[in-house]
Amino acid sequence: ADLTTQFLDLPVKNPVMNAAGVWCSVASQLEALAESAAGAMVTKSCTLQPRDGNPEPRYRVLDGDKPFGSINSMGLPNEGFAYYLRYAQRHDYEEKPLFVSLSGLTLDDNLTMIDSLKDAVTPAILEVNLSCPNVPGKSQIGYDFESMDTLLAEVSSGYQRPFGVKLPPYFDMAHFDEAAEILNRYPLVAFVTCINSIGNALVIDLASETTLIKPKDGFGGLGGDYVLPTALANVNAFYRRCPNKTIIGCGGIKSGREAFMHILAGATLVQIGTSLYEEGPGIFQRVLDELSAIMDEKGYATTEEFRGKLKTL
Ligand SMILES: CC(C)(C)CCc1c(C(=O)O)[nH]c(=O)[nH]c1=O
């Protein structure tokens, strides 16, 4: 099958890329993604200043013999915005698009980074992480609709170019409606990436009667097989509610099967997190071959032919 895809107005050689945060924190990882079969790539969500992040263990894979999920409370470890901007300025955009993910600790930090990104006049695509922290005591931006509205207004007027947002998962129809209503008021929000990890899960080790990760009393974001149905629901919910926006699917993709499901639900690109963390950048070619085989079997020449064509009963 022909996996070439159009993202916004960009031709992309295939729809598969990494999820922000995975295999994208330092130059060696970014270079590995650039050299991999991935059709695009995104940098670790960054803050204005470099951060060490939380104490380890802060990421654990939940495995029998094969990983089926992950839990993490990394705490935004990253090299700082200037590092990723420098990478963006030496990236080969002919090879594949680069997304830069921002997760400022304050609105001001986000606007400062966005100003610099705009002034740098780089082809990099902005993905604003709405799981970024809010003022203490308030929920993350993605769950505080008033703060989300304010942030999108400020980013739109500051950046003045198309950008995207990474959304946390929603679990209530009224929340899909309210989030979409806000997003649809910002035409510069050209794409929506669903979903970020399912927040504040708790995994327990039976033998030791202990949490698996150290930060936050063991509470962390869930990824992998556990989140696929929620990810598909969020992709489809925003695909239905935001007809003028492009959807990027993320959550539970470990083979061509889940990639196909995300595209059927409405995704244009798909991002791999947990499985990339465990398998490494070789996963992209494997998933692409599997996706292509499924499309051939079903008689689809391009992803366009089945994108969003999920049938209901
Ligand atoms: C959760 C935050 C630390 C506020 C943002 C960064 C982030 C992290 C992280 O750096 O802990 N992990 C995720 O699964 N998703 C995220 O968006």
Short mmCIF file of C-alpha atoms and ligand atoms in Angstrom, two decimals:
data_model
loop_
_atom_site.label_atom_id
_atom_site.label_comp_id
_atom_site.label_asym_id
_atom_site.label_seq_id
_atom_site.Cartn_x
_atom_site.Cartn_y
_atom_site.Cartn_z
CA ALA A 1 0.00 0.00 0.00
CA ASP A 2 1.00 3.62 -0.45
CA LEU A 3 1.54 5.07 3.03
CA THR A 4 2.31 8.61 1.91
CA THR A 5 0.12 11.07 3.82
CA GLN A 6 -0.70 14.76 3.76
CA PHE A 7 -0.37 16.50 7.15
CA LEU A 8 -1.73 20.08 7.12
CA ASP A 9 -0.12 21.13 3.80
CA LEU A 10 2.96 18.90 4.17
CA PRO A 11 3.61 15.65 2.28
CA VAL A 12 4.72 13.00 4.80
CA LYS A 13 6.25 9.69 3.67
CA ASN A 14 4.18 7.72 6.19
CA PRO A 15 1.80 8.37 9.11
CA VAL A 16 3.85 6.87 11.97
CA MET A 17 5.95 8.85 14.46
CA ASN A 18 7.02 8.86 18.13
CA ALA A 19 4.94 10.19 20.99
CA ALA A 20 6.40 13.24 22.74
CA GLY A 21 8.55 12.18 25.65
CA VAL A 22 9.68 8.84 24.25
CA TRP A 23 13.13 8.42 22.64
CA CYS A 24 13.37 12.19 22.04
CA SER A 25 15.04 13.90 25.03
CA VAL A 26 18.64 14.20 23.79
CA ALA A 27 20.31 14.73 20.39
CA SER A 28 21.42 11.09 20.02
CA GLN A 29 17.81 9.92 20.41
CA LEU A 30 16.51 12.61 18.06
CA GLU A 31 19.13 11.66 15.47
CA ALA A 32 18.05 8.01 15.78
CA LEU A 33 14.45 9.07 15.10
CA ALA A 34 15.60 11.19 12.13
CA GLU A 35 17.41 8.13 10.72
CA SER A 36 14.53 5.75 11.49
CA ALA A 37 11.62 4.84 9.22
CA ALA A 38 9.32 7.21 11.18
CA GLY A 39 7.48 9.61 8.86
CA ALA A 40 7.78 12.45 11.39
CA MET A 41 9.14 13.03 14.90
CA VAL A 42 8.54 15.16 18.00
CA THR A 43 10.84 16.38 20.78
CA LYS A 44 10.38 15.76 24.51
CA SER A 45 8.00 18.37 25.98
CA CYS A 46 10.33 21.09 27.17
CA THR A 47 10.36 23.84 29.77
CA LEU A 48 12.21 27.15 29.54
CA GLN A 49 15.04 25.93 31.82
CA PRO A 50 16.56 22.43 31.83
CA ARG A 51 15.08 20.06 34.42
CA ASP A 52 16.29 16.88 36.10
CA GLY A 53 12.74 15.66 36.68
CA ASN A 54 11.61 13.25 39.38
CA PRO A 55 13.70 10.68 41.31
CA GLU A 56 13.90 7.16 39.87
CA PRO A 57 12.32 4.69 39.43
CA ARG A 58 9.98 6.99 37.51
CA TYR A 59 9.13 4.79 34.46
CA ARG A 60 8.25 1.11 34.61
CA VAL A 61 6.98 -1.23 31.95
CA LEU A 62 4.22 -3.59 32.98
CA ASP A 63 5.18 -6.88 31.52
CA GLY A 64 4.36 -10.48 31.52
CA ASP A 65 6.78 -11.76 28.89
CA LYS A 66 5.60 -9.05 26.50
CA PRO A 67 5.10 -5.40 27.58
CA PHE A 68 1.44 -4.49 27.69
CA GLY A 69 1.62 -1.16 29.43
CA SER A 70 3.68 1.41 31.24
CA ILE A 71 3.42 3.81 34.14
CA ASN A 72 5.49 7.00 34.42
CA SER A 73 5.94 10.04 36.54
CA MET A 74 9.03 11.50 34.84
CA GLY A 75 8.39 15.05 36.05
CA LEU A 76 9.29 16.77 32.77
CA PRO A 77 13.03 15.99 32.66
CA ASN A 78 14.38 17.85 29.62
CA GLU A 79 17.41 19.78 28.32
CA GLY A 80 15.56 23.10 28.25
CA PHE A 81 13.92 24.91 25.36
CA ALA A 82 17.14 26.37 23.83
CA TYR A 83 18.50 22.84 23.33
CA TYR A 84 15.49 21.71 21.31
CA LEU A 85 15.39 24.97 19.37
CA ARG A 86 19.04 24.38 18.41
CA TYR A 87 18.11 20.87 17.28
CA ALA A 88 15.16 22.26 15.28
CA GLN A 89 17.53 24.62 13.50
CA ARG A 90 19.79 21.80 12.31
CA HIS A 91 17.05 19.25 11.49
CA ASP A 92 16.74 18.09 7.86
CA TYR A 93 13.12 18.99 7.03
CA GLU A 94 13.42 17.39 3.60
CA GLU A 95 13.82 14.06 5.41
CA LYS A 96 10.75 14.38 7.66
CA PRO A 97 8.76 16.99 9.61
CA LEU A 98 9.86 17.81 13.17
CA PHE A 99 7.36 18.74 15.88
CA VAL A 100 8.51 20.68 18.94
CA SER A 101 6.50 19.98 22.08
CA LEU A 102 6.25 22.70 24.74
CA SER A 103 5.10 22.24 28.31
CA GLY A 104 5.91 25.47 30.11
CA LEU A 105 5.57 25.54 33.90
CA THR A 106 3.70 28.84 33.61
CA LEU A 107 1.72 30.62 30.90
CA ASP A 108 4.52 33.18 30.74
CA ASP A 109 7.12 30.47 30.12
CA ASN A 110 4.96 29.03 27.34
CA LEU A 111 4.60 32.45 25.71
CA THR A 112 8.34 33.17 26.03
CA MET A 113 9.18 29.87 24.31
CA ILE A 114 6.56 30.47 21.63
CA ASP A 115 7.95 33.94 20.91
CA SER A 116 11.44 32.50 20.41
CA LEU A 117 10.12 29.67 18.26
CA LYS A 118 8.24 32.15 16.08
CA ASP A 119 11.28 34.44 15.76
CA ALA A 120 13.47 31.46 14.85
CA VAL A 121 11.43 31.07 11.66
CA THR A 122 11.90 27.30 11.65
CA PRO A 123 9.65 24.83 9.78
CA ALA A 124 9.22 22.94 13.08
CA ILE A 125 5.57 22.30 13.99
CA LEU A 126 4.42 23.42 17.46
CA GLU A 127 2.59 20.93 19.70
CA VAL A 128 1.54 22.52 23.01
CA ASN A 129 1.23 19.96 25.81
CA LEU A 130 -2.00 20.77 27.65
CA SER A 131 -1.09 18.37 30.42
CA CYS A 132 1.34 21.09 31.47
CA PRO A 133 0.94 22.02 35.12
CA ASN A 134 -1.41 24.80 36.17
CA VAL A 135 -1.11 26.93 39.32
CA PRO A 136 -0.81 24.63 42.36
CA GLY A 137 -4.18 23.39 43.54
CA LYS A 138 -5.76 23.67 40.07
CA SER A 139 -6.02 20.74 37.69
CA GLN A 140 -3.79 20.43 34.61
CA ILE A 141 -4.60 22.91 31.85
CA GLY A 142 -6.37 20.24 29.77
CA TYR A 143 -8.83 19.68 32.62
CA ASP A 144 -9.32 23.35 33.51
CA PHE A 145 -11.37 24.68 30.59
CA GLU A 146 -11.10 28.33 31.57
CA SER A 147 -7.29 28.12 31.73
CA MET A 148 -7.28 26.18 28.47
CA ASP A 149 -9.30 28.93 26.80
CA THR A 150 -6.91 31.60 28.10
CA LEU A 151 -3.82 29.67 27.02
CA LEU A 152 -5.16 29.10 23.49
CA ALA A 153 -6.08 32.77 23.14
CA GLU A 154 -2.61 33.86 24.27
CA VAL A 155 -0.77 31.31 22.13
CA SER A 156 -2.88 32.15 19.06
CA SER A 157 -2.20 35.88 19.37
CA GLY A 158 1.48 35.29 20.20
CA TYR A 159 2.37 32.63 17.66
CA GLN A 160 0.06 33.76 14.82
CA ARG A 161 0.75 30.54 12.91
CA PRO A 162 -0.96 27.13 12.83
CA PHE A 163 -0.10 24.93 15.83
CA GLY A 164 -1.47 21.91 17.66
CA VAL A 165 -2.34 20.75 21.16
CA LYS A 166 -1.66 17.45 22.97
CA LEU A 167 -4.77 16.62 24.98
CA PRO A 168 -5.19 14.49 28.08
CA PRO A 169 -7.90 11.81 27.77
CA TYR A 170 -11.51 12.80 28.52
CA PHE A 171 -14.08 10.33 29.81
CA ASP A 172 -17.35 12.27 29.70
CA MET A 173 -19.41 13.32 26.65
CA ALA A 174 -19.95 16.78 28.13
CA HIS A 175 -16.16 17.15 28.42
CA PHE A 176 -15.67 16.14 24.74
CA ASP A 177 -18.29 18.77 23.85
CA GLU A 178 -16.80 21.50 26.01
CA ALA A 179 -13.19 20.89 24.98
CA ALA A 180 -14.16 20.79 21.29
CA GLU A 181 -16.24 23.96 21.64
CA ILE A 182 -13.16 25.77 22.97
CA LEU A 183 -10.78 24.30 20.37
CA ASN A 184 -13.15 25.23 17.52
CA ARG A 185 -12.95 28.87 18.54
CA TYR A 186 -9.25 28.89 17.64
CA PRO A 187 -8.73 28.40 13.88
CA LEU A 188 -4.94 28.48 14.40
CA VAL A 189 -5.29 25.20 16.32
CA ALA A 190 -4.77 23.16 13.18
CA PHE A 191 -4.35 19.76 14.84
CA VAL A 192 -5.22 17.93 18.03
CA THR A 193 -3.18 15.03 19.37
CA CYS A 194 -5.21 12.55 21.44
CA ILE A 195 -4.23 11.21 23.96
CA ASN A 196 -1.63 11.85 26.60
CA SER A 197 -1.20 9.10 29.24
CA ILE A 198 -4.17 8.34 31.50
CA GLY A 199 -3.19 10.28 34.59
CA ASN A 200 -2.59 9.17 38.14
CA ALA A 201 -2.89 5.42 37.88
CA LEU A 202 -1.38 3.20 40.59
CA VAL A 203 0.46 -0.06 39.94
CA ILE A 204 1.33 -2.35 42.85
CA ASP A 205 3.95 -5.07 43.10
CA LEU A 206 2.23 -7.93 44.92
CA ALA A 207 5.37 -9.69 46.17
CA SER A 208 6.87 -6.59 47.79
CA GLU A 209 3.54 -4.91 48.53
CA THR A 210 5.10 -1.74 47.15
CA THR A 211 4.36 0.80 44.42
CA LEU A 212 6.33 0.38 41.18
CA ILE A 213 7.51 3.99 40.80
CA LYS A 214 8.94 6.34 43.43
CA PRO A 215 7.45 9.81 42.69
CA LYS A 216 3.96 10.82 43.83
CA ASP A 217 3.48 7.79 46.12
CA GLY A 218 3.51 5.59 43.01
CA PHE A 219 0.85 7.52 41.09
CA GLY A 220 1.69 7.97 37.40
CA GLY A 221 0.49 8.23 33.81
CA LEU A 222 -0.63 4.98 32.19
CA GLY A 223 0.33 4.00 28.64
CA GLY A 224 0.21 0.95 26.40
CA ASP A 225 -2.53 -1.65 25.87
CA TYR A 226 -4.50 -0.31 28.84
CA VAL A 227 -5.22 2.99 27.09
CA LEU A 228 -6.11 1.91 23.53
CA PRO A 229 -9.94 2.02 23.86
CA THR A 230 -9.79 5.42 25.58
CA ALA A 231 -7.35 6.71 22.95
CA LEU A 232 -9.61 5.52 20.10
CA ALA A 233 -12.63 7.16 21.75
CA ASN A 234 -10.84 10.49 22.11
CA VAL A 235 -9.52 10.38 18.52
CA ASN A 236 -13.03 9.69 17.21
CA ALA A 237 -14.76 12.15 19.55
CA PHE A 238 -12.59 15.05 18.36
CA TYR A 239 -12.65 13.81 14.75
CA ARG A 240 -16.46 14.09 14.86
CA ARG A 241 -16.50 17.43 16.72
CA CYS A 242 -13.64 19.26 14.95
CA PRO A 243 -14.24 18.79 11.19
CA ASN A 244 -11.78 21.60 10.32
CA LYS A 245 -8.91 20.17 12.38
CA THR A 246 -6.51 17.30 11.80
CA ILE A 247 -6.31 14.58 14.45
CA ILE A 248 -3.13 12.80 15.51
CA GLY A 249 -3.76 9.53 17.33
CA CYS A 250 -1.63 8.38 20.28
CA GLY A 251 -2.20 5.59 22.78
CA GLY A 252 -1.86 1.82 22.71
CA ILE A 253 -0.25 1.47 19.27
CA LYS A 254 2.09 -1.55 19.21
CA SER A 255 1.42 -2.95 15.71
CA GLY A 256 -0.18 -2.21 12.36
CA ARG A 257 -3.51 -3.30 13.86
CA GLU A 258 -3.81 -0.44 16.37
CA ALA A 259 -2.37 2.03 13.85
CA PHE A 260 -5.13 0.99 11.43
CA MET A 261 -7.78 1.41 14.15
CA HIS A 262 -6.56 4.92 15.01
CA ILE A 263 -6.72 5.96 11.34
CA LEU A 264 -10.17 4.34 10.96
CA ALA A 265 -11.25 6.39 14.00
CA GLY A 266 -10.07 9.56 12.26
CA ALA A 267 -6.33 9.98 12.85
CA THR A 268 -4.09 11.35 10.09
CA LEU A 269 -0.82 10.58 11.88
CA VAL A 270 -0.25 8.11 14.72
CA GLN A 271 2.25 8.35 17.57
CA ILE A 272 3.91 5.44 19.38
CA GLY A 273 5.01 5.76 23.02
CA THR A 274 5.28 2.74 25.34
CA SER A 275 6.11 0.24 22.57
CA LEU A 276 8.79 2.56 21.17
CA TYR A 277 10.32 2.90 24.66
CA GLU A 278 10.57 -0.89 24.87
CA GLU A 279 11.40 -1.85 21.27
CA GLY A 280 13.38 1.16 20.03
CA PRO A 281 13.19 2.96 16.66
CA GLY A 282 13.15 -0.34 14.72
CA ILE A 283 9.46 -0.50 15.64
CA PHE A 284 8.53 2.06 12.97
CA GLN A 285 9.42 -0.18 10.01
CA ARG A 286 7.67 -3.16 11.66
CA VAL A 287 4.45 -1.20 12.25
CA LEU A 288 4.57 0.29 8.75
CA ASP A 289 4.97 -3.16 7.16
CA GLU A 290 2.10 -4.52 9.26
CA LEU A 291 -0.13 -1.53 8.44
CA SER A 292 0.65 -1.87 4.74
CA ALA A 293 -0.15 -5.59 4.81
CA ILE A 294 -3.50 -4.96 6.50
CA MET A 295 -4.36 -2.28 3.93
CA ASP A 296 -3.40 -4.63 1.05
CA GLU A 297 -5.53 -7.39 2.57
CA LYS A 298 -8.51 -5.04 2.88
CA GLY A 299 -7.96 -3.47 -0.56
CA TYR A 300 -7.10 0.08 0.58
CA ALA A 301 -4.43 1.77 -1.58
CA THR A 302 -4.00 4.79 0.70
CA THR A 303 -4.93 5.77 4.27
CA GLU A 304 -7.21 8.44 2.78
CA GLU A 305 -9.57 5.70 1.64
CA PHE A 306 -10.46 4.55 5.15
CA ARG A 307 -9.55 7.48 7.44
CA GLY A 308 -12.47 8.22 9.72
CA LYS A 309 -14.62 5.59 7.98
CA LEU A 310 -15.39 3.73 11.20
CA LYS A 311 -18.80 2.16 10.82
CA THR A 312 -21.38 2.15 13.62
CA LEU A 313 -24.02 -0.52 14.07
C1 LIG B 1 2.81 15.32 33.42
C2 LIG B 1 3.72 16.52 33.23
C3 LIG B 1 5.02 16.29 34.00
C4 LIG B 1 3.02 17.74 33.82
C5 LIG B 1 3.95 16.77 31.73
C6 LIG B 1 4.97 15.86 31.03
C7 LIG B 1 4.49 14.45 30.87
C8 LIG B 1 5.11 13.40 31.51
C9 LIG B 1 6.27 13.57 32.42
O1 LIG B 1 7.29 14.21 32.02
O2 LIG B 1 6.14 13.06 33.56
N1 LIG B 1 4.66 12.11 31.35
C10 LIG B 1 3.58 11.83 30.54
O3 LIG B 1 3.15 10.66 30.39
N2 LIG B 1 2.95 12.85 29.89
C11 LIG B 1 3.36 14.16 30.03
O4 LIG B 1 2.74 15.06 29.41
#
